[in-house]
Amino acid sequence: MEDRTNVDDTNESPSDGSAGGDESGYQSRDATLERTPGKGETPEAQPITPAAPEEFGLVQVWWGDGKGKTTAAMGMGLRAAGNGYRVHMLQFMKGGASSVEAVRGEYNTIAALPGFSYENLGHYGWHGMADGSDEADHERQAQVGLDRARELLSAAADADLTEPLALERDADDGVHMLILDEILYAADMGLLEPADVLSVIDEKPDDMELVLTGSHAEPTYLLEVADLVTKVTKQRHPIDAGQRARRGTEY
């Protein structure tokens, strides 16, 4: 039930927003707006300038058999970048069907955003999917990705994440948010060990937001150490009816 302890029920303003001739009606409305996001003001787009997050430092995990784990992580990255925070996404692997063209719409968008960068050190093509990619190389690339993640964490530990970071600065100079996309798939497929993922969390600076995605299997080893764990569940997917990956939604 809504907490109305600061609202005078006997003198509420009418539903049309007028004060009803009673000054207490304005007070009641103001008290209500005080508890409203933005205090009732519609937000407007503002120029992006370097800023430092006040409450970053959590570990997020996005897993499940549903579509949208990477999409959700990139959405948070976009939101953080829009607030002037420095964001970097490191992808461990990213595959797709043969219908996927040599383009990634998300890369084009990220490249146009100040403060958001990405790199893909994984192997294009999915491990164990008989898609023509080199199976032995998947493991090697996953290890390269893990080493790169540790480099980024070390760089962030050397930076002052409580201060704004130049939006054009290299990720090796520190970032406020690090997205390790598909790292959980790499662990799920045996390309990395769960202990490797846990070590990444251990090395995370206190003021960095760390986002981990991937895995159809529940990453039970993370349930007690992550601050947010979201399972993305498939109820229906057009791929099951033969729909191929579509430009603008899947890539």
PDB file of N, CA, C and O in Angstrom, residues 111-189:
ATOM      1  N   ALA A 111      30.297   2.909 -31.699  1.00  0.00           N
ATOM      2  CA  ALA A 111      31.373   3.735 -32.251  1.00  0.00           C
ATOM      3  C   ALA A 111      30.965   5.200 -32.346  1.00  0.00           C
ATOM      4  O   ALA A 111      31.816   6.095 -32.331  1.00  0.00           O
ATOM      5  N   ALA A 112      29.656   5.458 -32.430  1.00  0.00           N
ATOM      6  CA  ALA A 112      29.165   6.831 -32.547  1.00  0.00           C
ATOM      7  C   ALA A 112      28.896   7.474 -31.195  1.00  0.00           C
ATOM      8  O   ALA A 112      28.621   8.673 -31.132  1.00  0.00           O
ATOM      9  N   LEU A 113      28.975   6.686 -30.113  1.00  0.00           N
ATOM     10  CA  LEU A 113      28.664   7.207 -28.783  1.00  0.00           C
ATOM     11  C   LEU A 113      29.931   7.635 -28.053  1.00  0.00           C
ATOM     12  O   LEU A 113      30.897   6.880 -27.996  1.00  0.00           O
ATOM     13  N   PRO A 114      29.931   8.805 -27.456  1.00  0.00           N
ATOM     14  CA  PRO A 114      31.076   9.177 -26.622  1.00  0.00           C
ATOM     15  C   PRO A 114      31.096   8.354 -25.341  1.00  0.00           C
ATOM     16  O   PRO A 114      30.052   8.100 -24.742  1.00  0.00           O
ATOM     17  N   GLY A 115      32.272   7.886 -24.963  1.00  0.00           N
ATOM     18  CA  GLY A 115      32.403   7.186 -23.688  1.00  0.00           C
ATOM     19  C   GLY A 115      32.100   5.700 -23.715  1.00  0.00           C
ATOM     20  O   GLY A 115      32.218   5.028 -22.699  1.00  0.00           O
ATOM     21  N   PHE A 116      31.704   5.147 -24.866  1.00  0.00           N
ATOM     22  CA  PHE A 116      31.373   3.726 -24.974  1.00  0.00           C
ATOM     23  C   PHE A 116      32.297   3.113 -26.015  1.00  0.00           C
ATOM     24  O   PHE A 116      32.419   3.620 -27.126  1.00  0.00           O
ATOM     25  N   SER A 117      32.982   2.030 -25.669  1.00  0.00           N
ATOM     26  CA  SER A 117      33.869   1.358 -26.605  1.00  0.00           C
ATOM     27  C   SER A 117      33.672  -0.143 -26.495  1.00  0.00           C
ATOM     28  O   SER A 117      33.036  -0.634 -25.565  1.00  0.00           O
ATOM     29  N   TYR A 118      34.220  -0.887 -27.450  1.00  0.00           N
ATOM     30  CA  TYR A 118      34.061  -2.340 -27.446  1.00  0.00           C
ATOM     31  C   TYR A 118      35.266  -2.985 -28.115  1.00  0.00           C
ATOM     32  O   TYR A 118      36.024  -2.345 -28.837  1.00  0.00           O
ATOM     33  N   GLU A 119      35.417  -4.264 -27.851  1.00  0.00           N
ATOM     34  CA  GLU A 119      36.379  -5.080 -28.585  1.00  0.00           C
ATOM     35  C   GLU A 119      35.911  -6.523 -28.532  1.00  0.00           C
ATOM     36  O   GLU A 119      35.221  -6.937 -27.596  1.00  0.00           O
ATOM     37  N   ASN A 120      36.268  -7.290 -29.544  1.00  0.00           N
ATOM     38  CA  ASN A 120      35.902  -8.697 -29.600  1.00  0.00           C
ATOM     39  C   ASN A 120      37.165  -9.509 -29.796  1.00  0.00           C
ATOM     40  O   ASN A 120      37.759  -9.497 -30.862  1.00  0.00           O
ATOM     41  N   LEU A 121      37.582 -10.195 -28.731  1.00  0.00           N
ATOM     42  CA  LEU A 121      38.765 -11.037 -28.807  1.00  0.00           C
ATOM     43  C   LEU A 121      38.393 -12.504 -28.959  1.00  0.00           C
ATOM     44  O   LEU A 121      39.259 -13.353 -29.068  1.00  0.00           O
ATOM     45  N   GLY A 122      37.096 -12.775 -28.963  1.00  0.00           N
ATOM     46  CA  GLY A 122      36.652 -14.149 -29.119  1.00  0.00           C
ATOM     47  C   GLY A 122      36.607 -14.543 -30.577  1.00  0.00           C
ATOM     48  O   GLY A 122      36.867 -13.760 -31.484  1.00  0.00           O
ATOM     49  N   HIS A 123      36.246 -15.768 -30.790  1.00  0.00           N
ATOM     50  CA  HIS A 123      36.199 -16.347 -32.119  1.00  0.00           C
ATOM     51  C   HIS A 123      34.786 -16.179 -32.670  1.00  0.00           C
ATOM     52  O   HIS A 123      33.812 -16.540 -32.024  1.00  0.00           O
ATOM     53  N   TYR A 124      34.662 -15.605 -33.853  1.00  0.00           N
ATOM     54  CA  TYR A 124      33.338 -15.534 -34.466  1.00  0.00           C
ATOM     55  C   TYR A 124      32.924 -16.937 -34.898  1.00  0.00           C
ATOM     56  O   TYR A 124      33.635 -17.625 -35.611  1.00  0.00           O
ATOM     57  N   GLY A 125      31.773 -17.337 -34.463  1.00  0.00           N
ATOM     58  CA  GLY A 125      31.318 -18.710 -34.617  1.00  0.00           C
ATOM     59  C   GLY A 125      31.197 -19.333 -33.242  1.00  0.00           C
ATOM     60  O   GLY A 125      31.908 -18.968 -32.312  1.00  0.00           O
ATOM     61  N   TRP A 126      30.268 -20.267 -33.060  1.00  0.00           N
ATOM     62  CA  TRP A 126      29.987 -20.840 -31.745  1.00  0.00           C
ATOM     63  C   TRP A 126      30.716 -22.158 -31.545  1.00  0.00           C
ATOM     64  O   TRP A 126      30.686 -23.034 -32.404  1.00  0.00           O
ATOM     65  N   HIS A 127      31.358 -22.292 -30.413  1.00  0.00           N
ATOM     66  CA  HIS A 127      32.027 -23.532 -30.041  1.00  0.00           C
ATOM     67  C   HIS A 127      31.014 -24.675 -29.990  1.00  0.00           C
ATOM     68  O   HIS A 127      29.933 -24.556 -29.430  1.00  0.00           O
ATOM     69  N   GLY A 128      31.370 -25.801 -30.613  1.00  0.00           N
ATOM     70  CA  GLY A 128      30.514 -26.972 -30.566  1.00  0.00           C
ATOM     71  C   GLY A 128      29.324 -26.933 -31.495  1.00  0.00           C
ATOM     72  O   GLY A 128      28.438 -27.789 -31.407  1.00  0.00           O
ATOM     73  N   MET A 129      29.279 -25.966 -32.410  1.00  0.00           N
ATOM     74  CA  MET A 129      28.101 -25.825 -33.280  1.00  0.00           C
ATOM     75  C   MET A 129      28.361 -26.290 -34.702  1.00  0.00           C
ATOM     76  O   MET A 129      27.513 -26.141 -35.569  1.00  0.00           O
ATOM     77  N   ALA A 130      29.539 -26.851 -34.972  1.00  0.00           N
ATOM     78  CA  ALA A 130      29.875 -27.365 -36.305  1.00  0.00           C
ATOM     79  C   ALA A 130      29.608 -26.303 -37.375  1.00  0.00           C
ATOM     80  O   ALA A 130      29.042 -26.573 -38.423  1.00  0.00           O
ATOM     81  N   ASP A 131      30.023 -25.076 -37.074  1.00  0.00           N
ATOM     82  CA  ASP A 131      29.768 -23.971 -37.998  1.00  0.00           C
ATOM     83  C   ASP A 131      30.980 -23.653 -38.871  1.00  0.00           C
ATOM     84  O   ASP A 131      31.026 -22.632 -39.536  1.00  0.00           O
ATOM     85  N   GLY A 132      31.962 -24.533 -38.841  1.00  0.00           N
ATOM     86  CA  GLY A 132      33.133 -24.325 -39.678  1.00  0.00           C
ATOM     87  C   GLY A 132      34.262 -23.603 -38.988  1.00  0.00           C
ATOM     88  O   GLY A 132      35.361 -23.486 -39.538  1.00  0.00           O
ATOM     89  N   SER A 133      34.025 -23.088 -37.779  1.00  0.00           N
ATOM     90  CA  SER A 133      35.084 -22.393 -37.050  1.00  0.00           C
ATOM     91  C   SER A 133      35.997 -23.410 -36.381  1.00  0.00           C
ATOM     92  O   SER A 133      35.618 -24.549 -36.134  1.00  0.00           O
ATOM     93  N   ASP A 134      37.203 -22.998 -36.087  1.00  0.00           N
ATOM     94  CA  ASP A 134      38.231 -23.872 -35.536  1.00  0.00           C
ATOM     95  C   ASP A 134      37.960 -24.117 -34.055  1.00  0.00           C
ATOM     96  O   ASP A 134      38.053 -23.219 -33.227  1.00  0.00           O
ATOM     97  N   GLU A 135      37.631 -25.355 -33.696  1.00  0.00           N
ATOM     98  CA  GLU A 135      37.272 -25.662 -32.309  1.00  0.00           C
ATOM     99  C   GLU A 135      38.440 -25.419 -31.355  1.00  0.00           C
ATOM    100  O   GLU A 135      38.266 -24.877 -30.272  1.00  0.00           O
ATOM    101  N   ALA A 136      39.642 -25.815 -31.757  1.00  0.00           N
ATOM    102  CA  ALA A 136      40.788 -25.644 -30.870  1.00  0.00           C
ATOM    103  C   ALA A 136      41.070 -24.168 -30.607  1.00  0.00           C
ATOM    104  O   ALA A 136      41.509 -23.787 -29.519  1.00  0.00           O
ATOM    105  N   ASP A 137      40.786 -23.343 -31.605  1.00  0.00           N
ATOM    106  CA  ASP A 137      41.067 -21.928 -31.458  1.00  0.00           C
ATOM    107  C   ASP A 137      40.106 -21.250 -30.490  1.00  0.00           C
ATOM    108  O   ASP A 137      40.430 -20.213 -29.913  1.00  0.00           O
ATOM    109  N   HIS A 138      38.917 -21.818 -30.310  1.00  0.00           N
ATOM    110  CA  HIS A 138      37.944 -21.232 -29.379  1.00  0.00           C
ATOM    111  C   HIS A 138      38.531 -21.137 -27.967  1.00  0.00           C
ATOM    112  O   HIS A 138      38.401 -20.120 -27.299  1.00  0.00           O
ATOM    113  N   GLU A 139      39.155 -22.223 -27.522  1.00  0.00           N
ATOM    114  CA  GLU A 139      39.705 -22.231 -26.168  1.00  0.00           C
ATOM    115  C   GLU A 139      40.839 -21.227 -26.028  1.00  0.00           C
ATOM    116  O   GLU A 139      40.934 -20.515 -25.017  1.00  0.00           O
ATOM    117  N   ARG A 140      41.692 -21.175 -27.036  1.00  0.00           N
ATOM    118  CA  ARG A 140      42.801 -20.229 -26.989  1.00  0.00           C
ATOM    119  C   ARG A 140      42.282 -18.801 -26.933  1.00  0.00           C
ATOM    120  O   ARG A 140      42.758 -17.978 -26.141  1.00  0.00           O
ATOM    121  N   GLN A 141      41.268 -18.494 -27.739  1.00  0.00           N
ATOM    122  CA  GLN A 141      40.732 -17.142 -27.769  1.00  0.00           C
ATOM    123  C   GLN A 141      40.019 -16.801 -26.462  1.00  0.00           C
ATOM    124  O   GLN A 141      40.049 -15.653 -26.012  1.00  0.00           O
ATOM    125  N   ALA A 142      39.392 -17.789 -25.847  1.00  0.00           N
ATOM    126  CA  ALA A 142      38.736 -17.542 -24.561  1.00  0.00           C
ATOM    127  C   ALA A 142      39.771 -17.166 -23.511  1.00  0.00           C
ATOM    128  O   ALA A 142      39.539 -16.273 -22.682  1.00  0.00           O
ATOM    129  N   GLN A 143      40.919 -17.820 -23.540  1.00  0.00           N
ATOM    130  CA  GLN A 143      41.982 -17.493 -22.594  1.00  0.00           C
ATOM    131  C   GLN A 143      42.538 -16.102 -22.866  1.00  0.00           C
ATOM    132  O   GLN A 143      42.848 -15.344 -21.931  1.00  0.00           O
ATOM    133  N   VAL A 144      42.642 -15.756 -24.151  1.00  0.00           N
ATOM    134  CA  VAL A 144      43.079 -14.398 -24.511  1.00  0.00           C
ATOM    135  C   VAL A 144      42.081 -13.378 -23.959  1.00  0.00           C
ATOM    136  O   VAL A 144      42.466 -12.327 -23.434  1.00  0.00           O
ATOM    137  N   GLY A 145      40.805 -13.689 -24.070  1.00  0.00           N
ATOM    138  CA  GLY A 145      39.785 -12.794 -23.540  1.00  0.00           C
ATOM    139  C   GLY A 145      39.879 -12.630 -22.037  1.00  0.00           C
ATOM    140  O   GLY A 145      39.718 -11.532 -21.494  1.00  0.00           O
ATOM    141  N   LEU A 146      40.150 -13.733 -21.340  1.00  0.00           N
ATOM    142  CA  LEU A 146      40.298 -13.678 -19.885  1.00  0.00           C
ATOM    143  C   LEU A 146      41.493 -12.814 -19.504  1.00  0.00           C
ATOM    144  O   LEU A 146      41.410 -11.982 -18.580  1.00  0.00           O
ATOM    145  N   ASP A 147      42.605 -12.996 -20.206  1.00  0.00           N
ATOM    146  CA  ASP A 147      43.791 -12.186 -19.929  1.00  0.00           C
ATOM    147  C   ASP A 147      43.508 -10.707 -20.184  1.00  0.00           C
ATOM    148  O   ASP A 147      43.952  -9.833 -19.424  1.00  0.00           O
ATOM    149  N   ARG A 148      42.770 -10.436 -21.250  1.00  0.00           N
ATOM    150  CA  ARG A 148      42.434  -9.050 -21.577  1.00  0.00           C
ATOM    151  C   ARG A 148      41.517  -8.454 -20.501  1.00  0.00           C
ATOM    152  O   ARG A 148      41.680  -7.286 -20.119  1.00  0.00           O
ATOM    153  N   ALA A 149      40.564  -9.235 -20.017  1.00  0.00           N
ATOM    154  CA  ALA A 149      39.674  -8.755 -18.957  1.00  0.00           C
ATOM    155  C   ALA A 149      40.484  -8.375 -17.724  1.00  0.00           C
ATOM    156  O   ALA A 149      40.226  -7.340 -17.084  1.00  0.00           O
ATOM    157  N   ARG A 150      41.465  -9.175 -17.392  1.00  0.00           N
ATOM    158  CA  ARG A 150      42.298  -8.879 -16.224  1.00  0.00           C
ATOM    159  C   ARG A 150      43.124  -7.611 -16.432  1.00  0.00           C
ATOM    160  O   ARG A 150      43.347  -6.838 -15.496  1.00  0.00           O
ATOM    161  N   GLU A 151      43.565  -7.386 -17.661  1.00  0.00           N
ATOM    162  CA  GLU A 151      44.282  -6.146 -17.962  1.00  0.00           C
ATOM    163  C   GLU A 151      43.381  -4.937 -17.732  1.00  0.00           C
ATOM    164  O   GLU A 151      43.803  -3.926 -17.155  1.00  0.00           O
ATOM    165  N   LEU A 152      42.139  -5.029 -18.185  1.00  0.00           N
ATOM    166  CA  LEU A 152      41.198  -3.922 -18.032  1.00  0.00           C
ATOM    167  C   LEU A 152      40.863  -3.678 -16.568  1.00  0.00           C
ATOM    168  O   LEU A 152      40.726  -2.528 -16.125  1.00  0.00           O
ATOM    169  N   LEU A 153      40.732  -4.751 -15.809  1.00  0.00           N
ATOM    170  CA  LEU A 153      40.448  -4.614 -14.377  1.00  0.00           C
ATOM    171  C   LEU A 153      41.627  -3.975 -13.652  1.00  0.00           C
ATOM    172  O   LEU A 153      41.443  -3.119 -12.766  1.00  0.00           O
ATOM    173  N   SER A 154      42.830  -4.365 -14.012  1.00  0.00           N
ATOM    174  CA  SER A 154      44.014  -3.804 -13.390  1.00  0.00           C
ATOM    175  C   SER A 154      44.128  -2.313 -13.703  1.00  0.00           C
ATOM    176  O   SER A 154      44.468  -1.496 -12.828  1.00  0.00           O
ATOM    177  N   ALA A 155      43.833  -1.942 -14.955  1.00  0.00           N
ATOM    178  CA  ALA A 155      43.890  -0.539 -15.350  1.00  0.00           C
ATOM    179  C   ALA A 155      42.860   0.279 -14.583  1.00  0.00           C
ATOM    180  O   ALA A 155      43.139   1.404 -14.144  1.00  0.00           O
ATOM    181  N   ALA A 156      41.660  -0.292 -14.402  1.00  0.00           N
ATOM    182  CA  ALA A 156      40.616   0.411 -13.664  1.00  0.00           C
ATOM    183  C   ALA A 156      40.997   0.567 -12.202  1.00  0.00           C
ATOM    184  O   ALA A 156      40.681   1.575 -11.563  1.00  0.00           O
ATOM    185  N   ALA A 157      41.688  -0.424 -11.661  1.00  0.00           N
ATOM    186  CA  ALA A 157      42.117  -0.355 -10.265  1.00  0.00           C
ATOM    187  C   ALA A 157      43.137   0.763 -10.052  1.00  0.00           C
ATOM    188  O   ALA A 157      43.219   1.343  -8.967  1.00  0.00           O
ATOM    189  N   ASP A 158      43.891   1.075 -11.099  1.00  0.00           N
ATOM    190  CA  ASP A 158      44.900   2.135 -11.002  1.00  0.00           C
ATOM    191  C   ASP A 158      44.294   3.518 -11.214  1.00  0.00           C
ATOM    192  O   ASP A 158      44.940   4.531 -10.925  1.00  0.00           O
ATOM    193  N   ALA A 159      43.066   3.566 -11.751  1.00  0.00           N
ATOM    194  CA  ALA A 159      42.412   4.853 -12.014  1.00  0.00           C
ATOM    195  C   ALA A 159      41.552   5.260 -10.819  1.00  0.00           C
ATOM    196  O   ALA A 159      41.199   4.427  -9.977  1.00  0.00           O
ATOM    197  N   ASP A 160      41.215   6.527 -10.751  1.00  0.00           N
ATOM    198  CA  ASP A 160      40.305   7.020  -9.714  1.00  0.00           C
ATOM    199  C   ASP A 160      38.898   7.029 -10.291  1.00  0.00           C
ATOM    200  O   ASP A 160      38.502   7.964 -10.991  1.00  0.00           O
ATOM    201  N   LEU A 161      38.150   5.979 -10.016  1.00  0.00           N
ATOM    202  CA  LEU A 161      36.813   5.828 -10.596  1.00  0.00           C
ATOM    203  C   LEU A 161      35.774   6.703  -9.908  1.00  0.00           C
ATOM    204  O   LEU A 161      34.626   6.738 -10.329  1.00  0.00           O
ATOM    205  N   THR A 162      36.164   7.397  -8.862  1.00  0.00           N
ATOM    206  CA  THR A 162      35.247   8.331  -8.210  1.00  0.00           C
ATOM    207  C   THR A 162      35.279   9.690  -8.898  1.00  0.00           C
ATOM    208  O   THR A 162      34.534  10.604  -8.514  1.00  0.00           O
ATOM    209  N   GLU A 163      36.138   9.819  -9.911  1.00  0.00           N
ATOM    210  CA  GLU A 163      36.256  11.056 -10.668  1.00  0.00           C
ATOM    211  C   GLU A 163      35.823  10.817 -12.113  1.00  0.00           C
ATOM    212  O   GLU A 163      35.883   9.689 -12.614  1.00  0.00           O
ATOM    213  N   PRO A 164      35.390  11.875 -12.808  1.00  0.00           N
ATOM    214  CA  PRO A 164      35.054  11.724 -14.233  1.00  0.00           C
ATOM    215  C   PRO A 164      36.273  11.252 -15.023  1.00  0.00           C
ATOM    216  O   PRO A 164      37.407  11.617 -14.704  1.00  0.00           O
ATOM    217  N   LEU A 165      36.024  10.446 -16.040  1.00  0.00           N
ATOM    218  CA  LEU A 165      37.070   9.986 -16.940  1.00  0.00           C
ATOM    219  C   LEU A 165      36.801  10.584 -18.314  1.00  0.00           C
ATOM    220  O   LEU A 165      35.654  10.626 -18.759  1.00  0.00           O
ATOM    221  N   ALA A 166      37.842  11.027 -18.972  1.00  0.00           N
ATOM    222  CA  ALA A 166      37.673  11.596 -20.304  1.00  0.00           C
ATOM    223  C   ALA A 166      36.977  10.577 -21.207  1.00  0.00           C
ATOM    224  O   ALA A 166      37.368   9.403 -21.252  1.00  0.00           O
ATOM    225  N   LEU A 167      35.950  11.021 -21.910  1.00  0.00           N
ATOM    226  CA  LEU A 167      35.139  10.094 -22.700  1.00  0.00           C
ATOM    227  C   LEU A 167      35.916   9.489 -23.860  1.00  0.00           C
ATOM    228  O   LEU A 167      35.599   8.384 -24.302  1.00  0.00           O
ATOM    229  N   GLU A 168      36.927  10.197 -24.333  1.00  0.00           N
ATOM    230  CA  GLU A 168      37.684   9.682 -25.478  1.00  0.00           C
ATOM    231  C   GLU A 168      38.897   8.866 -25.047  1.00  0.00           C
ATOM    232  O   GLU A 168      39.610   8.328 -25.880  1.00  0.00           O
ATOM    233  N   ARG A 169      39.117   8.736 -23.735  1.00  0.00           N
ATOM    234  CA  ARG A 169      40.305   8.026 -23.266  1.00  0.00           C
ATOM    235  C   ARG A 169      40.197   6.540 -23.560  1.00  0.00           C
ATOM    236  O   ARG A 169      39.104   5.979 -23.677  1.00  0.00           O
ATOM    237  N   ASP A 170      41.326   5.880 -23.676  1.00  0.00           N
ATOM    238  CA  ASP A 170      41.373   4.462 -23.975  1.00  0.00           C
ATOM    239  C   ASP A 170      40.876   3.654 -22.783  1.00  0.00           C
ATOM    240  O   ASP A 170      41.043   4.065 -21.629  1.00  0.00           O
ATOM    241  N   ALA A 171      40.283   2.503 -23.057  1.00  0.00           N
ATOM    242  CA  ALA A 171      39.794   1.643 -21.969  1.00  0.00           C
ATOM    243  C   ALA A 171      40.931   1.199 -21.058  1.00  0.00           C
ATOM    244  O   ALA A 171      40.697   0.877 -19.886  1.00  0.00           O
ATOM    245  N   ASP A 172      42.147   1.196 -21.579  1.00  0.00           N
ATOM    246  CA  ASP A 172      43.304   0.822 -20.766  1.00  0.00           C
ATOM    247  C   ASP A 172      43.643   1.878 -19.725  1.00  0.00           C
ATOM    248  O   ASP A 172      44.521   1.656 -18.882  1.00  0.00           O
ATOM    249  N   ASP A 173      42.961   3.004 -19.770  1.00  0.00           N
ATOM    250  CA  ASP A 173      43.155   4.051 -18.770  1.00  0.00           C
ATOM    251  C   ASP A 173      42.079   4.006 -17.686  1.00  0.00           C
ATOM    252  O   ASP A 173      42.046   4.869 -16.820  1.00  0.00           O
ATOM    253  N   GLY A 174      41.216   2.987 -17.753  1.00  0.00           N
ATOM    254  CA  GLY A 174      40.177   2.840 -16.736  1.00  0.00           C
ATOM    255  C   GLY A 174      38.783   3.096 -17.265  1.00  0.00           C
ATOM    256  O   GLY A 174      38.581   3.968 -18.123  1.00  0.00           O
ATOM    257  N   VAL A 175      37.820   2.333 -16.776  1.00  0.00           N
ATOM    258  CA  VAL A 175      36.411   2.512 -17.140  1.00  0.00           C
ATOM    259  C   VAL A 175      35.551   2.364 -15.889  1.00  0.00           C
ATOM    260  O   VAL A 175      35.936   1.700 -14.925  1.00  0.00           O
ATOM    261  N   HIS A 176      34.380   2.984 -15.921  1.00  0.00           N
ATOM    262  CA  HIS A 176      33.446   2.879 -14.797  1.00  0.00           C
ATOM    263  C   HIS A 176      32.608   1.604 -14.863  1.00  0.00           C
ATOM    264  O   HIS A 176      32.213   1.059 -13.836  1.00  0.00           O
ATOM    265  N   MET A 177      32.300   1.157 -16.085  1.00  0.00           N
ATOM    266  CA  MET A 177      31.500  -0.057 -16.270  1.00  0.00           C
ATOM    267  C   MET A 177      32.205  -0.956 -17.269  1.00  0.00           C
ATOM    268  O   MET A 177      32.596  -0.510 -18.356  1.00  0.00           O
ATOM    269  N   LEU A 178      32.355  -2.230 -16.906  1.00  0.00           N
ATOM    270  CA  LEU A 178      32.958  -3.213 -17.800  1.00  0.00           C
ATOM    271  C   LEU A 178      31.944  -4.324 -18.051  1.00  0.00           C
ATOM    272  O   LEU A 178      31.468  -4.959 -17.105  1.00  0.00           O
ATOM    273  N   ILE A 179      31.627  -4.545 -19.319  1.00  0.00           N
ATOM    274  CA  ILE A 179      30.715  -5.609 -19.723  1.00  0.00           C
ATOM    275  C   ILE A 179      31.541  -6.743 -20.317  1.00  0.00           C
ATOM    276  O   ILE A 179      32.246  -6.549 -21.316  1.00  0.00           O
ATOM    277  N   LEU A 180      31.474  -7.915 -19.702  1.00  0.00           N
ATOM    278  CA  LEU A 180      32.158  -9.100 -20.224  1.00  0.00           C
ATOM    279  C   LEU A 180      31.098  -9.978 -20.866  1.00  0.00           C
ATOM    280  O   LEU A 180      30.495 -10.848 -20.232  1.00  0.00           O
ATOM    281  N   ASP A 181      30.888  -9.738 -22.141  1.00  0.00           N
ATOM    282  CA  ASP A 181      29.804 -10.381 -22.876  1.00  0.00           C
ATOM    283  C   ASP A 181      30.181 -11.804 -23.261  1.00  0.00           C
ATOM    284  O   ASP A 181      31.247 -12.033 -23.830  1.00  0.00           O
ATOM    285  N   GLU A 182      29.312 -12.737 -22.939  1.00  0.00           N
ATOM    286  CA  GLU A 182      29.448 -14.168 -23.258  1.00  0.00           C
ATOM    287  C   GLU A 182      30.530 -14.877 -22.448  1.00  0.00           C
ATOM    288  O   GLU A 182      30.869 -16.016 -22.740  1.00  0.00           O
ATOM    289  N   ILE A 183      31.051 -14.254 -21.422  1.00  0.00           N
ATOM    290  CA  ILE A 183      32.044 -14.939 -20.599  1.00  0.00           C
ATOM    291  C   ILE A 183      31.450 -16.160 -19.909  1.00  0.00           C
ATOM    292  O   ILE A 183      32.123 -17.176 -19.696  1.00  0.00           O
ATOM    293  N   LEU A 184      30.157 -16.096 -19.591  1.00  0.00           N
ATOM    294  CA  LEU A 184      29.523 -17.235 -18.924  1.00  0.00           C
ATOM    295  C   LEU A 184      29.324 -18.401 -19.886  1.00  0.00           C
ATOM    296  O   LEU A 184      29.345 -19.563 -19.468  1.00  0.00           O
ATOM    297  N   TYR A 185      29.127 -18.113 -21.173  1.00  0.00           N
ATOM    298  CA  TYR A 185      29.082 -19.199 -22.164  1.00  0.00           C
ATOM    299  C   TYR A 185      30.449 -19.874 -22.249  1.00  0.00           C
ATOM    300  O   TYR A 185      30.539 -21.100 -22.365  1.00  0.00           O
ATOM    301  N   ALA A 186      31.506 -19.083 -22.221  1.00  0.00           N
ATOM    302  CA  ALA A 186      32.850 -19.657 -22.295  1.00  0.00           C
ATOM    303  C   ALA A 186      33.084 -20.606 -21.130  1.00  0.00           C
ATOM    304  O   ALA A 186      33.670 -21.687 -21.298  1.00  0.00           O
ATOM    305  N   ALA A 187      32.611 -20.225 -19.941  1.00  0.00           N
ATOM    306  CA  ALA A 187      32.750 -21.113 -18.774  1.00  0.00           C
ATOM    307  C   ALA A 187      31.812 -22.305 -18.892  1.00  0.00           C
ATOM    308  O   ALA A 187      32.173 -23.443 -18.539  1.00  0.00           O
ATOM    309  N   ASP A 188      30.615 -22.076 -19.389  1.00  0.00           N
ATOM    310  CA  ASP A 188      29.624 -23.139 -19.535  1.00  0.00           C
ATOM    311  C   ASP A 188      30.115 -24.208 -20.512  1.00  0.00           C
ATOM    312  O   ASP A 188      29.842 -25.402 -20.347  1.00  0.00           O
ATOM    313  N   MET A 189      30.848 -23.786 -21.535  1.00  0.00           N
ATOM    314  CA  MET A 189      31.325 -24.704 -22.571  1.00  0.00           C
ATOM    315  C   MET A 189      32.680 -25.307 -22.251  1.00  0.00           C
ATOM    316  O   MET A 189      33.239 -26.050 -23.053  1.00  0.00           O
TER     317      MET A 189
END
